[in-house]
Coordinates of C-alpha atoms in Angstrom, one line a residue:
M1212 CA 144.0 109.4 85.2
S1213 CA 146.5 111.4 83.3
T1214 CA 147.5 110.2 79.8
P1215 CA 150.9 110.6 78.1
V1216 CA 151.5 113.9 76.3
A1217 CA 153.6 113.9 73.2
D1218 CA 157.2 115.0 73.8
P1219 CA 159.5 116.3 71.0
T1220 CA 162.5 114.9 72.9
T1221 CA 161.0 111.3 72.9
P1222 CA 162.4 109.0 70.1
Y1223 CA 159.2 107.3 69.0
D1224 CA 159.1 103.9 67.4
V1225 CA 155.9 104.6 65.3
A1226 CA 154.1 107.8 64.5
I1227 CA 150.5 107.3 63.4
V1228 CA 148.7 110.2 61.7
G1229 CA 144.9 110.2 61.8
G1230 CA 142.2 111.4 64.1
H1231 CA 139.6 108.6 63.6
L1232 CA 138.8 105.1 64.7
T1233 CA 141.3 103.0 62.6
P1234 CA 144.5 104.8 63.5
A1235 CA 143.5 105.0 67.1
L1236 CA 142.9 101.2 67.2
L1237 CA 146.4 100.7 65.7
A1238 CA 147.9 103.0 68.3
A1239 CA 146.2 101.1 71.1
V1240 CA 147.4 97.6 70.1
L1241 CA 150.9 98.7 69.4
A1242 CA 151.2 100.7 72.7
R1243 CA 149.7 97.7 74.6
Q1244 CA 152.5 95.6 73.2
G1245 CA 155.2 98.0 74.4
V1246 CA 155.8 100.1 71.3
R1247 CA 156.5 103.8 71.8
V1248 CA 153.6 105.3 69.8
L1249 CA 152.9 108.9 68.8
L1250 CA 149.2 109.4 67.7
V1251 CA 148.5 112.8 66.1
D1252 CA 145.8 114.2 63.9
G1253 CA 146.0 114.8 60.2
P1254 CA 144.8 117.8 58.2
D1255 CA 141.5 116.1 57.3
R1256 CA 140.1 115.6 60.8
G1257 CA 136.3 116.0 60.8
T1258 CA 136.1 116.6 57.1
E1259 CA 135.3 113.1 55.8
P1260 CA 132.3 111.0 56.4
G1261 CA 132.9 107.7 58.2
G1262 CA 131.1 104.4 58.2
D1263 CA 128.6 104.3 61.0
S1264 CA 127.2 100.8 61.0
T1265 CA 128.8 97.4 61.8
V1266 CA 128.0 94.0 60.3
P1267 CA 128.6 90.5 61.9
Y1268 CA 132.0 90.1 60.2
T1269 CA 133.1 93.5 61.6
T1270 CA 132.5 92.2 65.1
A1271 CA 134.6 89.1 64.5
V1272 CA 137.6 91.2 63.5
Y1273 CA 137.2 93.4 66.6
Q1274 CA 137.2 90.3 68.7
L1275 CA 140.4 89.0 67.0
L1276 CA 142.1 92.4 67.7
A1277 CA 141.2 92.2 71.3
E1278 CA 142.4 88.6 71.8
R1279 CA 145.6 88.8 69.7
F1280 CA 146.9 92.0 71.1
D1281 CA 145.4 91.9 74.6
V1282 CA 143.2 95.0 74.4
P1283 CA 139.9 93.9 75.9
E1284 CA 138.3 97.3 75.3
I1285 CA 138.3 96.5 71.6
A1286 CA 136.1 93.4 72.2
A1287 CA 133.4 95.7 73.4
F1288 CA 133.2 97.2 69.9
A1289 CA 131.8 93.8 68.9
H1290 CA 128.9 94.0 71.4
F1291 CA 126.9 97.1 71.9
V1292 CA 125.9 96.2 75.5
D1293 CA 129.5 96.0 76.5
L1294 CA 130.4 99.6 75.5
P1295 CA 130.7 102.4 78.0
E1296 CA 127.4 104.2 78.8
R1297 CA 128.6 107.4 77.3
V1298 CA 129.2 105.7 73.9
R1299 CA 125.9 103.8 74.0
R1300 CA 123.9 106.9 74.9
V1301 CA 124.8 108.6 71.6
S1302 CA 125.0 105.4 69.3
G1303 CA 122.2 103.3 68.0
I1304 CA 121.2 99.6 68.1
K1305 CA 121.0 97.4 65.0
K1306 CA 118.3 94.8 65.0
S1307 CA 118.0 94.4 61.2
L1308 CA 119.3 95.3 57.8
A1309 CA 116.7 96.5 55.4
F1310 CA 116.9 97.1 51.6
L1311 CA 114.1 99.0 49.9
H1312 CA 114.3 99.5 46.2
H1313 CA 112.6 102.6 44.8
T1314 CA 111.4 103.7 41.4
P1315 CA 111.8 107.5 40.9
G1316 CA 108.5 109.3 40.9
R1317 CA 106.6 106.5 42.6
R1318 CA 105.8 105.5 46.1
H1319 CA 107.6 102.4 47.3
D1320 CA 106.4 99.0 46.2
P1321 CA 106.3 96.6 49.2
A1322 CA 107.3 93.7 46.9
H1323 CA 110.7 95.4 46.4
T1324 CA 111.9 94.9 50.0
V1325 CA 114.4 92.6 51.7
Q1326 CA 115.0 92.6 55.4
F1327 CA 117.4 90.5 57.4
H1328 CA 116.9 90.3 61.2
V1329 CA 120.0 90.2 63.4
P1330 CA 120.1 87.2 65.8
G1331 CA 119.9 88.1 69.5
E1332 CA 123.4 86.9 70.2
H1333 CA 124.9 89.4 67.8
G1334 CA 125.9 92.9 68.9
E1335 CA 126.0 95.0 65.8
W1336 CA 125.3 98.7 66.3
H1337 CA 125.4 102.2 64.8
P1338 CA 128.5 104.0 66.1
Y1339 CA 128.2 107.8 66.4
R1340 CA 131.7 108.4 65.0
P1341 CA 132.6 111.7 66.6
V1342 CA 132.3 110.1 70.1
V1343 CA 133.5 106.7 69.1
D1344 CA 136.6 108.1 67.3
D1345 CA 137.5 110.1 70.5
Y1346 CA 136.8 107.1 72.7
A1347 CA 139.2 104.9 70.6
R1348 CA 141.8 107.6 70.9
E1349 CA 141.4 107.6 74.7
I1350 CA 141.9 103.8 74.8
A1351 CA 145.2 104.3 72.9
A1352 CA 146.3 106.9 75.4
T1353 CA 145.3 104.7 78.3
Y1354 CA 147.7 102.0 77.0
G1355 CA 150.5 104.5 76.7
A1356 CA 150.2 106.1 73.2
H1357 CA 151.3 109.7 73.3
T1358 CA 148.8 112.3 72.1
L1359 CA 148.4 116.0 71.9
P1360 CA 145.8 117.7 74.1
D1361 CA 145.4 120.6 71.7
R1362 CA 145.2 118.1 68.7
A1363 CA 147.4 120.3 66.5
P1364 CA 147.5 118.6 63.0
V1365 CA 150.5 117.3 61.1
V1366 CA 151.4 119.2 58.0
A1367 CA 154.4 117.3 56.8
L1368 CA 156.3 114.1 57.0
R1369 CA 159.9 113.9 55.8
P1370 CA 163.0 111.7 56.1
A1371 CA 165.1 112.4 59.2
G1372 CA 168.3 110.3 59.6
D1373 CA 167.2 106.7 60.3
G1374 CA 163.5 107.7 60.7
V1375 CA 160.8 110.2 59.9
A1376 CA 160.3 113.8 61.0
V1377 CA 156.7 114.7 62.0
A1378 CA 156.0 118.4 61.6
L1379 CA 152.9 120.0 63.1
A1380 CA 151.1 123.1 62.0
D1381 CA 152.3 125.0 65.1
G1382 CA 156.0 124.4 64.4
R1383 CA 156.6 121.6 66.8
E1384 CA 158.5 118.6 65.4
F1385 CA 158.7 114.9 66.5
T1386 CA 160.8 112.0 65.2
A1387 CA 159.9 108.3 64.8
R1388 CA 161.5 105.3 63.3
Y1389 CA 158.4 104.6 61.2
A1390 CA 155.3 106.6 60.2
V1391 CA 151.8 105.4 59.3
D1392 CA 149.5 107.7 57.3
A1393 CA 145.8 107.1 57.7
C1394 CA 144.6 110.3 56.2
G1395 CA 142.7 110.7 52.9
V1396 CA 144.4 109.7 49.6
D1397 CA 145.0 113.3 48.8
S1398 CA 146.9 113.8 52.1
P1399 CA 150.0 116.0 51.6
L1400 CA 151.9 114.1 54.3
R1401 CA 153.7 111.6 52.1
A1402 CA 154.9 114.2 49.6
G1403 CA 158.3 114.5 51.3
L1404 CA 158.9 110.8 51.8
G1405 CA 159.9 109.7 48.3
P1406 CA 158.1 107.8 45.6
G1407 CA 157.6 104.7 47.6
R1408 CA 156.4 101.3 46.3
G1409 CA 153.3 99.1 46.0
G1410 CA 151.1 101.4 44.0
A1411 CA 147.7 100.5 42.5
T1412 CA 147.7 98.8 39.1
D1413 CA 144.0 98.8 38.3
P1414 CA 141.5 101.6 38.6
L1415 CA 138.5 101.3 40.8
L1416 CA 135.3 100.1 39.2
L1417 CA 132.9 102.1 41.5
R1418 CA 132.6 105.8 41.1
S1419 CA 130.5 107.6 43.7
R1420 CA 129.7 111.1 44.7
L1421 CA 129.2 110.9 48.5
L1422 CA 127.1 113.1 50.7
S1423 CA 127.0 112.7 54.5
G1424 CA 125.1 114.4 57.2
Q1425 CA 123.6 114.1 60.7
L1426 CA 119.9 114.9 60.7
R1427 CA 117.4 115.6 63.5
G1428 CA 113.6 115.1 63.0
V1429 CA 113.8 112.2 60.6
T1430 CA 110.5 110.4 60.6
P1431 CA 110.8 106.7 61.5
L1432 CA 110.1 104.8 58.3
E1433 CA 107.4 102.7 59.9
G1434 CA 105.5 106.0 60.2
C1435 CA 105.7 106.6 56.4
L1436 CA 104.8 103.2 55.0
D1437 CA 101.7 101.1 55.4
V1438 CA 103.2 98.3 57.6
A1439 CA 100.3 96.0 56.6
G1440 CA 101.9 95.8 53.1
Y1441 CA 105.1 94.5 54.6
P1442 CA 104.3 91.2 56.2
G1443 CA 107.2 89.9 58.2
A1444 CA 108.9 93.3 58.6
T1445 CA 109.9 94.7 62.0
A1446 CA 110.4 98.3 63.0
W1447 CA 112.8 99.7 60.3
S1448 CA 114.2 102.3 62.7
K1449 CA 115.6 99.6 65.0
G1450 CA 118.1 98.7 62.3
T1451 CA 120.0 100.0 59.3
I1452 CA 117.9 101.2 56.3
H1453 CA 119.2 101.2 52.7
H1454 CA 117.1 103.1 50.2
L1455 CA 118.1 101.9 46.7
F1456 CA 117.3 103.5 43.3
P1457 CA 118.9 103.3 39.9
G1458 CA 122.3 104.7 40.2
G1459 CA 122.7 105.0 43.9
W1460 CA 121.7 104.5 47.5
I1461 CA 120.9 106.3 50.8
Q1462 CA 121.9 104.7 54.1
V1463 CA 120.0 105.7 57.2
V1464 CA 121.2 104.8 60.7
D1465 CA 119.3 105.9 63.8
H1466 CA 121.5 106.9 66.8
G1467 CA 118.5 107.4 69.1
N1468 CA 116.6 104.2 68.6
H1469 CA 116.8 102.7 72.1
D1470 CA 115.6 103.6 75.6
G1471 CA 119.0 104.7 76.9
S1472 CA 119.7 107.1 74.1
V1473 CA 120.0 110.9 74.5
H1474 CA 120.9 111.5 70.9
P1475 CA 117.8 111.7 68.6
V1476 CA 119.8 112.1 65.4
C1477 CA 120.2 109.9 62.3
G1478 CA 123.3 109.5 60.3
V1479 CA 122.6 109.7 56.5
T1480 CA 125.2 108.7 53.9
V1481 CA 124.4 108.9 50.2
G1482 CA 126.4 107.4 47.3
V1483 CA 125.4 108.2 43.7
D1484 CA 126.8 107.6 40.2
P1485 CA 128.4 111.0 39.4
H1486 CA 127.6 110.7 35.7
R1487 CA 124.0 109.7 36.1
F1488 CA 123.4 112.4 38.7
A1489 CA 125.6 115.1 37.1
D1490 CA 122.7 117.6 37.4
L1491 CA 122.5 117.5 41.2
P1492 CA 123.5 120.8 42.8
A1493 CA 127.2 121.3 43.9
D1494 CA 126.2 122.1 47.5
A1495 CA 125.8 118.8 49.4
A1496 CA 122.7 119.8 51.3
A1497 CA 121.0 121.0 48.2
A1498 CA 122.0 117.9 46.3
F1499 CA 120.4 115.7 49.0
K1500 CA 117.2 117.7 48.9
A1501 CA 117.0 117.5 45.2
L1502 CA 117.7 113.7 45.2
V1503 CA 115.0 112.8 47.8
A1504 CA 112.5 114.9 46.0
T1505 CA 112.5 112.3 43.2
L1506 CA 111.7 109.4 45.6
P1507 CA 108.2 110.1 47.2
S1508 CA 108.5 107.6 50.1
V1509 CA 112.0 108.7 51.0
A1510 CA 111.0 112.4 50.7
E1511 CA 108.2 111.7 53.3
Q1512 CA 110.7 110.3 55.7
F1513 CA 112.9 113.4 55.5
A1514 CA 110.2 116.0 55.2
G1515 CA 110.7 117.4 58.7
A1516 CA 114.4 116.8 59.0
E1517 CA 117.1 119.4 59.6
A1518 CA 120.8 119.0 59.5
V1519 CA 122.8 119.1 62.8
G1520 CA 126.0 120.7 61.5
P1521 CA 127.2 121.0 58.0
W1522 CA 126.8 118.4 55.3
V1523 CA 130.0 116.8 54.0
G1524 CA 130.5 115.8 50.4
G1525 CA 131.6 116.9 47.0
D1526 CA 133.0 115.7 43.8
P1527 CA 133.8 111.9 43.4
W1528 CA 136.9 111.1 45.5
Q1529 CA 137.4 107.4 44.6
R1530 CA 141.1 107.1 43.8
L1531 CA 144.2 105.1 44.6
P1532 CA 147.6 106.6 45.4
A1533 CA 150.6 105.8 43.3
A1534 CA 152.4 104.2 46.2
T1535 CA 151.4 102.8 49.6
Y1536 CA 154.7 102.2 51.4
G1537 CA 158.3 103.1 51.6
D1538 CA 161.3 102.1 53.7
R1539 CA 160.0 104.1 56.7
W1540 CA 156.3 104.6 56.1
F1541 CA 153.1 102.9 55.3
A1542 CA 149.8 104.3 53.9
M1543 CA 146.8 102.5 55.4
E1544 CA 143.0 102.6 55.1
R1545 CA 141.9 106.1 53.9
A1546 CA 145.4 106.9 52.8
A1547 CA 145.5 103.8 50.6
C1548 CA 141.9 104.1 49.1
R1549 CA 138.8 106.1 49.8
T1550 CA 135.7 104.6 48.5
D1551 CA 132.0 104.5 49.2
D1552 CA 130.9 103.6 52.8
F1553 CA 128.0 101.4 51.7
L1554 CA 127.6 98.1 53.7
S1555 CA 130.0 99.1 56.5
R1556 CA 133.2 98.9 54.5
D1557 CA 135.0 101.9 56.2
A1558 CA 135.0 100.4 59.7
T1559 CA 135.4 96.8 58.6
M1560 CA 138.4 97.3 56.2
G1561 CA 140.0 99.5 58.8
A1562 CA 139.9 96.8 61.4
E1563 CA 141.3 94.2 59.0
I1564 CA 144.3 96.4 58.1
V1565 CA 145.0 97.2 61.8
H1566 CA 145.3 93.4 62.4
A1567 CA 147.8 92.9 59.6
L1568 CA 149.8 96.0 60.0
A1569 CA 150.1 95.8 63.8
A1570 CA 151.6 92.3 63.6
A1571 CA 154.0 93.5 60.9
L1572 CA 155.1 96.6 62.9
L1573 CA 155.7 94.4 66.0
R1574 CA 158.0 92.2 64.0
I1575 CA 159.8 95.2 62.6
V1576 CA 160.2 97.2 65.8
Q1577 CA 160.6 94.4 68.3
D1578 CA 162.2 91.6 66.3
G1579 CA 164.2 93.5 63.7
A1580 CA 162.4 92.1 60.7
P1581 CA 163.1 93.8 57.4
A1582 CA 160.6 96.6 57.1
G1583 CA 160.4 96.5 53.3
E1584 CA 159.5 92.8 53.3
Q1585 CA 156.9 93.2 56.0
F1586 CA 155.3 96.3 54.5
A1587 CA 155.2 94.7 51.0
R1588 CA 153.2 91.8 52.4
V1589 CA 150.7 94.0 54.1
A1590 CA 150.4 96.3 51.1
A1591 CA 149.7 93.4 48.8
Y1592 CA 147.0 92.2 51.2
Q1593 CA 145.5 95.7 51.5
G1594 CA 145.4 95.9 47.7
E1595 CA 143.5 92.6 47.5
L1596 CA 141.0 93.8 50.1
I1597 CA 140.5 97.1 48.2
A1598 CA 140.0 95.2 44.9
F1599 CA 137.5 92.7 46.5
N1600 CA 135.4 95.4 48.1
D1601 CA 135.4 97.5 45.0
R1602 CA 134.0 94.6 43.1
M1603 CA 131.4 94.0 45.8
L1604 CA 130.3 97.7 45.8
A1605 CA 130.4 97.9 42.0
A1606 CA 128.1 94.8 41.9
A1607 CA 125.7 96.6 44.3
R1608 CA 125.6 99.7 42.2
T1609 CA 124.8 97.6 39.1
A1610 CA 122.1 95.7 41.0
C1611 CA 120.4 99.0 41.9
D1612 CA 119.0 99.2 38.4
D1613 CA 116.8 96.2 38.8
F1614 CA 115.2 94.8 42.0
R1615 CA 115.4 91.2 40.8
L1616 CA 119.2 91.6 40.6
F1617 CA 119.5 93.4 43.9
N1618 CA 117.4 90.8 45.6
A1619 CA 120.0 88.2 44.4
F1620 CA 122.9 90.4 45.4
T1621 CA 121.7 90.7 49.0
R1622 CA 121.6 86.9 49.4
V1623 CA 125.2 86.3 48.3
W1624 CA 126.4 89.3 50.3
L1625 CA 124.8 88.1 53.5
L1626 CA 125.9 84.5 52.9
W1627 CA 129.5 85.8 52.5
Q1628 CA 129.1 87.8 55.7
I1629 CA 127.7 84.9 57.7
L1630 CA 130.4 82.5 56.5
A1631 CA 133.3 85.0 56.9
H1632 CA 132.0 85.9 60.5
L1633 CA 131.8 82.2 61.6
S1634 CA 135.1 81.3 59.7
L1635 CA 137.1 84.0 61.4
K1636 CA 135.8 83.1 64.8
R1637 CA 136.8 79.5 64.2
A1638 CA 140.2 80.5 62.9
T1639 CA 140.8 82.7 66.0
A1640 CA 139.9 79.8 68.2
D1641 CA 142.2 77.5 66.2
A1642 CA 145.0 80.0 66.6
L1643 CA 144.6 80.2 70.3
A1644 CA 144.4 76.4 70.5
V1645 CA 147.7 75.7 68.6
G1646 CA 149.6 78.7 69.9
S1647 CA 150.2 80.3 66.5
W1648 CA 148.4 83.1 64.7
A1649 CA 149.1 81.5 61.3
P1650 CA 145.4 80.5 60.8
V1651 CA 144.5 84.2 60.7
E1652 CA 147.5 85.4 58.6
R1653 CA 146.7 83.7 55.2
F1654 CA 146.9 87.1 53.6
A1655 CA 147.6 85.7 50.1
G1656 CA 144.0 84.8 50.0
G1657 CA 143.0 88.4 50.0
A1658 CA 139.5 89.0 51.4
L1659 CA 139.3 85.3 52.4
W1660 CA 142.4 85.4 54.7
F1661 CA 141.4 82.4 56.8
D1662 CA 139.8 79.1 56.0
T1663 CA 136.2 79.2 54.7
P1664 CA 133.9 76.5 53.5
D1665 CA 134.9 74.9 50.2
G1666 CA 133.1 76.5 47.3
L1667 CA 132.6 80.0 48.7
G1668 CA 135.5 81.4 46.7
R1669 CA 134.1 79.9 43.5
L1670 CA 130.6 81.2 44.2
L1671 CA 132.0 84.7 44.7
D1672 CA 134.0 84.5 41.5
D1673 CA 130.9 83.4 39.5
F1674 CA 128.9 86.1 41.2
F1675 CA 131.3 88.9 40.2
A1676 CA 131.6 87.5 36.7
R1677 CA 127.8 87.7 36.2
F1678 CA 127.8 91.4 37.3
A1679 CA 130.7 92.2 35.0
A1680 CA 128.7 90.7 32.2
V1681 CA 125.6 92.8 33.1
R1682 CA 127.8 96.0 33.1
A1683 CA 129.2 95.0 29.7
G1684 CA 125.7 94.4 28.2
R1685 CA 126.3 90.7 27.7
L1686 CA 123.8 89.5 30.2
A1687 CA 120.4 90.8 31.1
P1688 CA 119.7 91.7 34.8
G1689 CA 116.9 89.2 35.1
A1690 CA 119.0 86.4 33.7
A1691 CA 121.9 87.3 36.0
A1692 CA 119.6 87.2 39.0
A1693 CA 118.1 83.8 38.0
G1694 CA 121.6 82.4 37.6
I1695 CA 122.7 83.6 41.0
F1696 CA 119.6 82.2 42.7
Q1697 CA 120.3 78.9 41.0
A1698 CA 123.9 78.8 42.1
L1699 CA 122.7 79.4 45.7
R1700 CA 120.3 76.5 45.5
R1701 CA 123.1 74.3 44.4
A1702 CA 125.7 75.4 46.9
K1703 CA 126.2 72.7 49.5
F1704 CA 127.6 75.1 52.0
A1705 CA 124.5 77.3 52.0
P1706 CA 122.1 76.0 54.7
P1707 CA 118.8 75.2 52.9
L1708 CA 116.8 76.6 55.8
Y1709 CA 118.1 80.1 55.0
A1710 CA 116.2 79.9 51.7
F1711 CA 118.8 82.1 50.1
G1712 CA 118.0 80.5 46.7
D1713 CA 114.3 81.5 46.9
P1714 CA 113.7 85.0 45.6
K1715 CA 110.3 85.1 47.3
A1716 CA 111.9 84.7 50.8
R1717 CA 112.5 88.4 51.4
Y1718 CA 112.3 88.5 55.2
Y1719 CA 114.7 86.5 57.3
H1720 CA 114.1 85.7 61.0
F1721 CA 116.4 83.3 62.8
T1722 CA 113.6 81.8 64.9
M1723 CA 113.8 78.9 67.3
L1724 CA 112.4 76.5 64.7
R1725 CA 115.1 77.6 62.3
R1726 CA 117.8 77.1 65.0
L1727 CA 116.5 73.5 65.6
L1728 CA 116.5 72.8 61.9
M1729 CA 120.0 74.1 61.6
V1730 CA 121.1 71.7 64.4
A1731 CA 119.5 68.9 62.5
W1732 CA 121.2 69.9 59.2
V1733 CA 124.6 70.2 60.9
S1734 CA 124.3 66.9 62.6
T1735 CA 123.4 65.1 59.4
I1736 CA 124.2 66.2 55.8
A1737 CA 126.1 69.5 56.3
P1738 CA 129.6 69.5 54.7
R1739 CA 132.3 68.7 57.2
D1740 CA 134.0 72.2 56.9
F1741 CA 130.6 73.8 57.7
K1742 CA 130.1 71.6 60.8
R1743 CA 133.2 73.1 62.4
L1744 CA 131.6 76.6 62.1
L1745 CA 128.3 75.8 63.7
T1746 CA 129.5 74.4 67.0
R1747 CA 127.8 76.0 70.0
D1748 CA 130.9 77.9 71.1
N1749 CA 131.5 79.3 67.7
V1750 CA 128.0 80.5 67.2
T1751 CA 127.3 82.0 70.6
G1752 CA 130.6 82.0 72.4
R1753 CA 132.1 85.4 73.5
R1754 CA 135.6 84.7 74.6
R1755 CA 137.1 87.5 76.7
P1756 CA 140.7 88.5 76.9
P1757 CA 142.4 89.3 80.3
A1758 CA 140.5 92.2 81.9
G1759 CA 141.7 95.6 81.2
R1760 CA 144.8 97.8 81.5
G1761 CA 147.2 96.7 84.2
A1762 CA 146.6 93.0 83.5
E1763 CA 149.9 91.3 83.1
T1764 CA 150.6 90.4 79.5
T1765 CA 151.0 86.6 79.3
E1766 CA 154.0 84.9 77.8
R1767 CA 151.6 83.5 75.1
G1768 CA 150.3 86.9 74.3
I1769 CA 153.8 88.3 73.8
R1770 CA 154.9 85.4 71.7
M1771 CA 151.8 85.1 69.6
G1772 CA 151.2 88.8 69.2
A1773 CA 154.6 89.9 68.3
V1774 CA 156.4 87.0 66.6
Q1775 CA 154.3 84.3 65.1

């Protein structure tokens, strides 16, 4: 079917600039709700690495977007098996998350391994971003967002009467009441829109030099390591692999790790401390080769690999803009902060901001709500998300110096992921039950923008404080790790069968026995606010919105999506 082509004579409500997943999702949900949307590329299309792995919490946000804004195609992003075949054929499955800590110059020590296995009812995956980004753009066009077949990039945004002028590289110009910039933080697009408001007040803790490439011929890790030394481990290549070492990490995601794949390529993303690795070559490909040469087991995995296309990377790019919104514009996601992609932060934070900003824009465009007030609220929430995730990634980088500390880090990170995933699913169900989206709009809570079990926030605060003390030299890594494990053992909301408080329990399988023990724990001594999360429907349920484009938007969908 034909899709709407951008027309300079059309007065658009919202112009969205960006050629990747997040701006396309925003365009899709706004267009589905009747907003006149222009979706165009920015000058940075194809030049920045993107997150290419999802985690359980990511899928819960996708499900919320699908239900709140009546775009069922987004629900498929939460479950690999529901995606179109052409997306599945080039993307990978994710059966586990593995963390292997390396000492430079030595082969990997099996004792320095943690592997979490993904339960069967989950649907995490390894998106191949070039195809996934284009597919998301097609979804937006299907629901009525106007796009450009030639994908000419935007070169300038500037005020134009009661709106914004959108100037393309080929001389064409469009107008919209409001503009959303999702390009990198160095994007020139906002230069003509005035100073704006809502800028960053604190610098980022994490500094990374990023390298990113697509490689063919990567040896499956199970072919490089003696599997007998890793009791409890499953095939590494069926999941996300994280190679850790003092000062950095290498993430490996296999896009060709299932029977239906036609894309035998691995996505590789590297993040290193730019000061500790100042001697790496300036060229990204050469830098990666020099880095893996110091890690014997990693070097063996990449010995026969070759890049498919150019490597992307360069000097550290973590920075925050001076302003994130004005009277007619909003800077989201990569335009508000660009940081390391470790632990799926790119895709996850993007989905979170789409949820908040879409609701705000619907209030502005359809209900006449003051734009400044709405933008300020979303900008404050976005700032809190950035700060939280920066603390989490800075903690991970600190933990890379000592496996004991990284072992502890993984437990708190996974517990937060599990509880956030279940809590958001419950909050979404609560919102649908009461007819108001208030349960998923508690943005003053920052990263915990919905109800979570009592004590999780305090555990995270204590967790971050310990890492700050390690960075400041006030606390030894071993002592910090011991304190974190002790806090996990004492946490009433941490199911004891997870054994998160036991540093020796380094392989996690959610077996049938564990499921039965979980049922027993929930029905007896579990805290009340945890019992609400572990109902059958919340753990395994996959609610589906009305089916597809052309389905009539319900009265509830209009009221809840645009007003509440």
